[in-house]
XYZ file of C-alpha atoms in Angstrom:
241
model
C 0.000 0.000 0.000
C 2.713 2.461 0.927
C 4.111 2.279 -2.601
C 0.996 4.002 -3.971
C 1.557 7.734 -4.191
C -1.361 9.866 -3.023
C -3.255 11.914 -5.575
C -2.252 15.595 -5.311
C -5.683 16.770 -4.212
C -5.827 14.276 -1.325
C -2.224 14.463 -0.134
C -1.154 13.103 3.233
C -4.706 12.261 4.307
C -4.876 9.622 1.591
C -1.503 8.179 2.551
C -2.635 7.851 6.175
C -5.823 6.039 5.150
C -3.937 3.665 2.844
C -2.083 2.554 5.963
C -5.063 2.631 8.315
C -7.729 0.785 6.297
C -5.790 -2.491 5.757
C -5.044 -2.539 9.490
C -8.635 -1.753 10.448
C -10.256 -4.266 8.068
C -7.555 -6.666 6.947
C -9.805 -9.247 5.263
C -11.996 -6.861 3.239
C -8.993 -4.718 2.285
C -7.065 -7.751 1.035
C -10.011 -8.894 -1.081
C -10.496 -5.395 -2.500
C -6.875 -4.951 -3.499
C -4.825 -1.708 -3.432
C -6.711 -0.003 -6.276
C -10.159 -0.366 -4.687
C -8.856 0.518 -1.223
C -7.477 3.708 -2.717
C -10.823 4.443 -4.370
C -12.598 3.995 -1.055
C -10.064 6.220 0.726
C -10.484 9.004 -1.819
C -14.265 8.723 -1.751
C -14.159 8.782 2.050
C -12.029 11.925 2.118
C -14.327 13.651 -0.353
C -17.495 12.749 1.542
C -16.038 13.398 4.996
C -14.810 16.831 3.961
C -18.372 17.772 2.996
C -19.117 17.564 6.733
C -16.022 19.514 7.709
C -14.004 16.434 8.690
C -10.413 16.908 7.570
C -8.183 15.680 10.423
C -6.949 12.114 10.817
C -9.315 11.082 13.632
C -12.387 12.219 11.736
C -11.268 10.691 8.434
C -10.406 7.374 10.051
C -13.748 7.192 11.860
C -15.690 8.104 8.737
C -13.904 5.687 6.375
C -13.972 2.957 9.014
C -17.758 3.271 9.121
C -17.806 3.147 5.322
C -15.953 -0.161 5.534
C -18.423 -1.531 8.068
C -21.740 -0.057 6.930
C -21.374 0.954 3.272
C -20.015 3.916 1.362
C -23.253 5.904 1.695
C -23.906 4.986 5.324
C -24.515 8.658 6.125
C -27.487 8.701 3.713
C -28.755 5.205 4.519
C -32.273 5.135 6.019
C -31.190 2.025 7.915
C -28.720 4.299 9.769
C -30.648 7.521 10.418
C -28.426 8.259 13.425
C -25.451 8.886 11.118
C -27.070 11.758 9.250
C -28.242 13.304 12.522
C -24.797 13.053 14.112
C -22.983 14.498 11.112
C -25.409 17.304 10.349
C -26.325 18.393 13.864
C -27.948 21.795 14.188
C -25.280 24.326 13.166
C -25.917 28.016 12.745
C -23.919 30.831 11.231
C -23.219 32.195 14.692
C -22.376 28.831 16.299
C -20.966 26.397 13.738
C -20.221 22.864 14.927
C -16.498 22.321 15.478
C -14.900 19.281 13.858
C -14.071 17.621 17.176
C -17.704 17.961 18.271
C -18.946 16.361 15.071
C -16.452 13.512 15.434
C -17.472 12.944 19.039
C -21.143 12.946 18.043
C -20.585 10.437 15.230
C -18.451 8.190 17.431
C -21.038 8.178 20.208
C -23.928 7.507 17.836
C -22.089 4.667 16.069
C -21.012 3.082 19.368
C -24.612 3.148 20.589
C -25.808 1.640 17.294
C -23.292 -1.207 17.388
C -24.140 -1.989 20.998
C -27.868 -2.146 20.280
C -27.799 -3.817 16.871
C -24.802 -6.144 17.121
C -25.594 -7.151 20.712
C -23.388 -8.514 23.483
C -20.453 -10.357 21.901
C -22.159 -9.628 18.543
C -24.859 -12.210 19.283
C -27.542 -10.365 17.294
C -25.298 -10.107 14.238
C -24.213 -13.729 14.500
C -27.790 -14.974 14.713
C -28.823 -12.754 11.788
C -25.967 -14.014 9.622
C -26.803 -17.648 10.324
C -30.461 -17.029 9.486
C -29.586 -15.131 6.318
C -27.273 -17.858 5.016
C -30.233 -20.261 5.163
C -32.320 -17.938 3.000
C -33.373 -19.224 -0.431
C -33.989 -17.132 -3.514
C -37.537 -18.420 -3.835
C -38.325 -17.155 -0.315
C -37.969 -13.534 -1.461
C -41.149 -11.757 -2.599
C -41.784 -11.568 -6.334
C -43.513 -8.192 -6.417
C -47.121 -7.162 -6.274
C -49.010 -4.605 -4.243
C -47.773 -6.043 -0.915
C -44.111 -6.208 -1.973
C -42.775 -3.719 0.605
C -44.729 -5.231 3.487
C -43.627 -8.759 2.581
C -40.030 -7.582 2.356
C -40.399 -5.812 5.702
C -41.629 -8.991 7.403
C -38.803 -11.004 5.871
C -36.098 -8.595 7.075
C -37.719 -8.326 10.511
C -37.490 -12.100 10.831
C -33.855 -12.070 9.716
C -32.533 -9.147 11.769
C -35.150 -7.473 13.988
C -32.658 -5.260 15.851
C -31.460 -3.668 12.642
C -34.943 -3.117 11.312
C -36.049 -1.557 14.605
C -33.185 0.955 14.428
C -34.084 2.032 10.874
C -36.171 4.978 9.757
C -39.901 4.082 9.553
C -39.855 4.361 5.756
C -36.406 2.826 5.247
C -37.658 0.193 2.807
C -39.627 2.673 0.739
C -36.573 4.929 0.541
C -34.340 2.008 -0.420
C -36.667 0.885 -3.203
C -36.839 4.420 -4.609
C -33.042 4.750 -4.424
C -32.452 1.472 -6.250
C -34.980 2.251 -8.958
C -33.433 5.685 -9.435
C -30.077 4.097 -10.293
C -31.477 1.441 -12.596
C -31.251 1.780 -16.382
C -34.609 0.040 -16.719
C -37.582 -0.537 -14.410
C -36.688 -2.965 -11.637
C -39.397 -5.062 -9.996
C -40.238 -8.506 -8.712
C -37.530 -10.925 -7.693
C -34.763 -8.710 -9.093
C -35.837 -5.792 -6.897
C -36.178 -8.055 -3.850
C -32.598 -9.302 -4.212
C -31.304 -5.754 -4.696
C -33.100 -4.635 -1.537
C -31.582 -7.581 0.349
C -28.129 -6.627 -0.959
C -28.596 -3.026 0.169
C -29.764 -4.193 3.590
C -26.791 -6.527 4.059
C -24.031 -4.623 2.247
C -25.107 -1.015 2.636
C -26.655 1.787 0.637
C -24.776 2.291 -2.599
C -23.513 -1.307 -2.646
C -23.604 -1.262 -6.451
C -21.253 1.754 -6.496
C -19.114 0.544 -3.572
C -15.377 -0.082 -4.214
C -15.666 -2.997 -1.771
C -17.943 -4.895 -4.161
C -16.932 -4.169 -7.783
C -18.334 -7.538 -8.891
C -21.912 -6.565 -7.994
C -22.309 -4.171 -10.899
C -21.688 -6.985 -13.383
C -24.457 -9.223 -12.026
C -27.000 -6.639 -10.871
C -29.581 -7.539 -13.518
C -29.395 -11.283 -12.801
C -31.326 -12.211 -9.619
C -29.695 -15.642 -9.483
C -26.119 -14.400 -9.797
C -26.740 -11.441 -7.507
C -28.281 -13.679 -4.839
C -25.257 -15.971 -5.094
C -22.979 -12.941 -4.627
C -24.968 -11.943 -1.540
C -24.703 -15.422 -0.060
C -20.956 -15.501 -0.731
C -20.626 -12.180 1.106
C -22.577 -13.473 4.107
C -20.481 -16.643 4.252
C -17.325 -14.522 4.097
C -18.621 -12.383 6.980
C -18.977 -15.556 9.054
C -15.452 -16.672 8.163
C -13.917 -13.254 8.884
C -15.456 -13.262 12.352
C -14.398 -16.839 13.094
C -17.981 -18.100 13.266
C -17.519 -20.708 10.558
Protein backbone atom coordinates (compact mmCIF):
# COMPACT_ATOMS: atom_id res chain seq x y z
CA UNK A 1 0.00 0.00 0.00
CA UNK A 2 2.71 2.46 0.93
CA UNK A 3 4.11 2.28 -2.60
CA UNK A 4 1.00 4.00 -3.97
CA UNK A 5 1.56 7.73 -4.19
CA UNK A 6 -1.36 9.87 -3.02
CA UNK A 7 -3.25 11.91 -5.57
CA UNK A 8 -2.25 15.59 -5.31
CA UNK A 9 -5.68 16.77 -4.21
CA UNK A 10 -5.83 14.28 -1.33
CA UNK A 11 -2.22 14.46 -0.13
CA UNK A 12 -1.15 13.10 3.23
CA UNK A 13 -4.71 12.26 4.31
CA UNK A 14 -4.88 9.62 1.59
CA UNK A 15 -1.50 8.18 2.55
CA UNK A 16 -2.63 7.85 6.17
CA UNK A 17 -5.82 6.04 5.15
CA UNK A 18 -3.94 3.67 2.84
CA UNK A 19 -2.08 2.55 5.96
CA UNK A 20 -5.06 2.63 8.31
CA UNK A 21 -7.73 0.78 6.30
CA UNK A 22 -5.79 -2.49 5.76
CA UNK A 23 -5.04 -2.54 9.49
CA UNK A 24 -8.63 -1.75 10.45
CA UNK A 25 -10.26 -4.27 8.07
CA UNK A 26 -7.55 -6.67 6.95
CA UNK A 27 -9.81 -9.25 5.26
CA UNK A 28 -12.00 -6.86 3.24
CA UNK A 29 -8.99 -4.72 2.29
CA UNK A 30 -7.07 -7.75 1.03
CA UNK A 31 -10.01 -8.89 -1.08
CA UNK A 32 -10.50 -5.39 -2.50
CA UNK A 33 -6.87 -4.95 -3.50
CA UNK A 34 -4.82 -1.71 -3.43
CA UNK A 35 -6.71 0.00 -6.28
CA UNK A 36 -10.16 -0.37 -4.69
CA UNK A 37 -8.86 0.52 -1.22
CA UNK A 38 -7.48 3.71 -2.72
CA UNK A 39 -10.82 4.44 -4.37
CA UNK A 40 -12.60 3.99 -1.05
CA UNK A 41 -10.06 6.22 0.73
CA UNK A 42 -10.48 9.00 -1.82
CA UNK A 43 -14.27 8.72 -1.75
CA UNK A 44 -14.16 8.78 2.05
CA UNK A 45 -12.03 11.93 2.12
CA UNK A 46 -14.33 13.65 -0.35
CA UNK A 47 -17.49 12.75 1.54
CA UNK A 48 -16.04 13.40 5.00
CA UNK A 49 -14.81 16.83 3.96
CA UNK A 50 -18.37 17.77 3.00
CA UNK A 51 -19.12 17.56 6.73
CA UNK A 52 -16.02 19.51 7.71
CA UNK A 53 -14.00 16.43 8.69
CA UNK A 54 -10.41 16.91 7.57
CA UNK A 55 -8.18 15.68 10.42
CA UNK A 56 -6.95 12.11 10.82
CA UNK A 57 -9.31 11.08 13.63
CA UNK A 58 -12.39 12.22 11.74
CA UNK A 59 -11.27 10.69 8.43
CA UNK A 60 -10.41 7.37 10.05
CA UNK A 61 -13.75 7.19 11.86
CA UNK A 62 -15.69 8.10 8.74
CA UNK A 63 -13.90 5.69 6.38
CA UNK A 64 -13.97 2.96 9.01
CA UNK A 65 -17.76 3.27 9.12
CA UNK A 66 -17.81 3.15 5.32
CA UNK A 67 -15.95 -0.16 5.53
CA UNK A 68 -18.42 -1.53 8.07
CA UNK A 69 -21.74 -0.06 6.93
CA UNK A 70 -21.37 0.95 3.27
CA UNK A 71 -20.02 3.92 1.36
CA UNK A 72 -23.25 5.90 1.69
CA UNK A 73 -23.91 4.99 5.32
CA UNK A 74 -24.51 8.66 6.13
CA UNK A 75 -27.49 8.70 3.71
CA UNK A 76 -28.76 5.21 4.52
CA UNK A 77 -32.27 5.13 6.02
CA UNK A 78 -31.19 2.02 7.91
CA UNK A 79 -28.72 4.30 9.77
CA UNK A 80 -30.65 7.52 10.42
CA UNK A 81 -28.43 8.26 13.43
CA UNK A 82 -25.45 8.89 11.12
CA UNK A 83 -27.07 11.76 9.25
CA UNK A 84 -28.24 13.30 12.52
CA UNK A 85 -24.80 13.05 14.11
CA UNK A 86 -22.98 14.50 11.11
CA UNK A 87 -25.41 17.30 10.35
CA UNK A 88 -26.33 18.39 13.86
CA UNK A 89 -27.95 21.80 14.19
CA UNK A 90 -25.28 24.33 13.17
CA UNK A 91 -25.92 28.02 12.74
CA UNK A 92 -23.92 30.83 11.23
CA UNK A 93 -23.22 32.20 14.69
CA UNK A 94 -22.38 28.83 16.30
CA UNK A 95 -20.97 26.40 13.74
CA UNK A 96 -20.22 22.86 14.93
CA UNK A 97 -16.50 22.32 15.48
CA UNK A 98 -14.90 19.28 13.86
CA UNK A 99 -14.07 17.62 17.18
CA UNK A 100 -17.70 17.96 18.27
CA UNK A 101 -18.95 16.36 15.07
CA UNK A 102 -16.45 13.51 15.43
CA UNK A 103 -17.47 12.94 19.04
CA UNK A 104 -21.14 12.95 18.04
CA UNK A 105 -20.59 10.44 15.23
CA UNK A 106 -18.45 8.19 17.43
CA UNK A 107 -21.04 8.18 20.21
CA UNK A 108 -23.93 7.51 17.84
CA UNK A 109 -22.09 4.67 16.07
CA UNK A 110 -21.01 3.08 19.37
CA UNK A 111 -24.61 3.15 20.59
CA UNK A 112 -25.81 1.64 17.29
CA UNK A 113 -23.29 -1.21 17.39
CA UNK A 114 -24.14 -1.99 21.00
CA UNK A 115 -27.87 -2.15 20.28
CA UNK A 116 -27.80 -3.82 16.87
CA UNK A 117 -24.80 -6.14 17.12
CA UNK A 118 -25.59 -7.15 20.71
CA UNK A 119 -23.39 -8.51 23.48
CA UNK A 120 -20.45 -10.36 21.90
CA UNK A 121 -22.16 -9.63 18.54
CA UNK A 122 -24.86 -12.21 19.28
CA UNK A 123 -27.54 -10.36 17.29
CA UNK A 124 -25.30 -10.11 14.24
CA UNK A 125 -24.21 -13.73 14.50
CA UNK A 126 -27.79 -14.97 14.71
CA UNK A 127 -28.82 -12.75 11.79
CA UNK A 128 -25.97 -14.01 9.62
CA UNK A 129 -26.80 -17.65 10.32
CA UNK A 130 -30.46 -17.03 9.49
CA UNK A 131 -29.59 -15.13 6.32
CA UNK A 132 -27.27 -17.86 5.02
CA UNK A 133 -30.23 -20.26 5.16
CA UNK A 134 -32.32 -17.94 3.00
CA UNK A 135 -33.37 -19.22 -0.43
CA UNK A 136 -33.99 -17.13 -3.51
CA UNK A 137 -37.54 -18.42 -3.83
CA UNK A 138 -38.32 -17.15 -0.32
CA UNK A 139 -37.97 -13.53 -1.46
CA UNK A 140 -41.15 -11.76 -2.60
CA UNK A 141 -41.78 -11.57 -6.33
CA UNK A 142 -43.51 -8.19 -6.42
CA UNK A 143 -47.12 -7.16 -6.27
CA UNK A 144 -49.01 -4.60 -4.24
CA UNK A 145 -47.77 -6.04 -0.91
CA UNK A 146 -44.11 -6.21 -1.97
CA UNK A 147 -42.77 -3.72 0.60
CA UNK A 148 -44.73 -5.23 3.49
CA UNK A 149 -43.63 -8.76 2.58
CA UNK A 150 -40.03 -7.58 2.36
CA UNK A 151 -40.40 -5.81 5.70
CA UNK A 152 -41.63 -8.99 7.40
CA UNK A 153 -38.80 -11.00 5.87
CA UNK A 154 -36.10 -8.59 7.07
CA UNK A 155 -37.72 -8.33 10.51
CA UNK A 156 -37.49 -12.10 10.83
CA UNK A 157 -33.86 -12.07 9.72
CA UNK A 158 -32.53 -9.15 11.77
CA UNK A 159 -35.15 -7.47 13.99
CA UNK A 160 -32.66 -5.26 15.85
CA UNK A 161 -31.46 -3.67 12.64
CA UNK A 162 -34.94 -3.12 11.31
CA UNK A 163 -36.05 -1.56 14.60
CA UNK A 164 -33.19 0.95 14.43
CA UNK A 165 -34.08 2.03 10.87
CA UNK A 166 -36.17 4.98 9.76
CA UNK A 167 -39.90 4.08 9.55
CA UNK A 168 -39.86 4.36 5.76
CA UNK A 169 -36.41 2.83 5.25
CA UNK A 170 -37.66 0.19 2.81
CA UNK A 171 -39.63 2.67 0.74
CA UNK A 172 -36.57 4.93 0.54
CA UNK A 173 -34.34 2.01 -0.42
CA UNK A 174 -36.67 0.89 -3.20
CA UNK A 175 -36.84 4.42 -4.61
CA UNK A 176 -33.04 4.75 -4.42
CA UNK A 177 -32.45 1.47 -6.25
CA UNK A 178 -34.98 2.25 -8.96
CA UNK A 179 -33.43 5.69 -9.44
CA UNK A 180 -30.08 4.10 -10.29
CA UNK A 181 -31.48 1.44 -12.60
CA UNK A 182 -31.25 1.78 -16.38
CA UNK A 183 -34.61 0.04 -16.72
CA UNK A 184 -37.58 -0.54 -14.41
CA UNK A 185 -36.69 -2.96 -11.64
CA UNK A 186 -39.40 -5.06 -10.00
CA UNK A 187 -40.24 -8.51 -8.71
CA UNK A 188 -37.53 -10.92 -7.69
CA UNK A 189 -34.76 -8.71 -9.09
CA UNK A 190 -35.84 -5.79 -6.90
CA UNK A 191 -36.18 -8.06 -3.85
CA UNK A 192 -32.60 -9.30 -4.21
CA UNK A 193 -31.30 -5.75 -4.70
CA UNK A 194 -33.10 -4.64 -1.54
CA UNK A 195 -31.58 -7.58 0.35
CA UNK A 196 -28.13 -6.63 -0.96
CA UNK A 197 -28.60 -3.03 0.17
CA UNK A 198 -29.76 -4.19 3.59
CA UNK A 199 -26.79 -6.53 4.06
CA UNK A 200 -24.03 -4.62 2.25
CA UNK A 201 -25.11 -1.02 2.64
CA UNK A 202 -26.65 1.79 0.64
CA UNK A 203 -24.78 2.29 -2.60
CA UNK A 204 -23.51 -1.31 -2.65
CA UNK A 205 -23.60 -1.26 -6.45
CA UNK A 206 -21.25 1.75 -6.50
CA UNK A 207 -19.11 0.54 -3.57
CA UNK A 208 -15.38 -0.08 -4.21
CA UNK A 209 -15.67 -3.00 -1.77
CA UNK A 210 -17.94 -4.90 -4.16
CA UNK A 211 -16.93 -4.17 -7.78
CA UNK A 212 -18.33 -7.54 -8.89
CA UNK A 213 -21.91 -6.57 -7.99
CA UNK A 214 -22.31 -4.17 -10.90
CA UNK A 215 -21.69 -6.98 -13.38
CA UNK A 216 -24.46 -9.22 -12.03
CA UNK A 217 -27.00 -6.64 -10.87
CA UNK A 218 -29.58 -7.54 -13.52
CA UNK A 219 -29.40 -11.28 -12.80
CA UNK A 220 -31.33 -12.21 -9.62
CA UNK A 221 -29.70 -15.64 -9.48
CA UNK A 222 -26.12 -14.40 -9.80
CA UNK A 223 -26.74 -11.44 -7.51
CA UNK A 224 -28.28 -13.68 -4.84
CA UNK A 225 -25.26 -15.97 -5.09
CA UNK A 226 -22.98 -12.94 -4.63
CA UNK A 227 -24.97 -11.94 -1.54
CA UNK A 228 -24.70 -15.42 -0.06
CA UNK A 229 -20.96 -15.50 -0.73
CA UNK A 230 -20.63 -12.18 1.11
CA UNK A 231 -22.58 -13.47 4.11
CA UNK A 232 -20.48 -16.64 4.25
CA UNK A 233 -17.32 -14.52 4.10
CA UNK A 234 -18.62 -12.38 6.98
CA UNK A 235 -18.98 -15.56 9.05
CA UNK A 236 -15.45 -16.67 8.16
CA UNK A 237 -13.92 -13.25 8.88
CA UNK A 238 -15.46 -13.26 12.35
CA UNK A 239 -14.40 -16.84 13.09
CA UNK A 240 -17.98 -18.10 13.27
CA UNK A 241 -17.52 -20.71 10.56
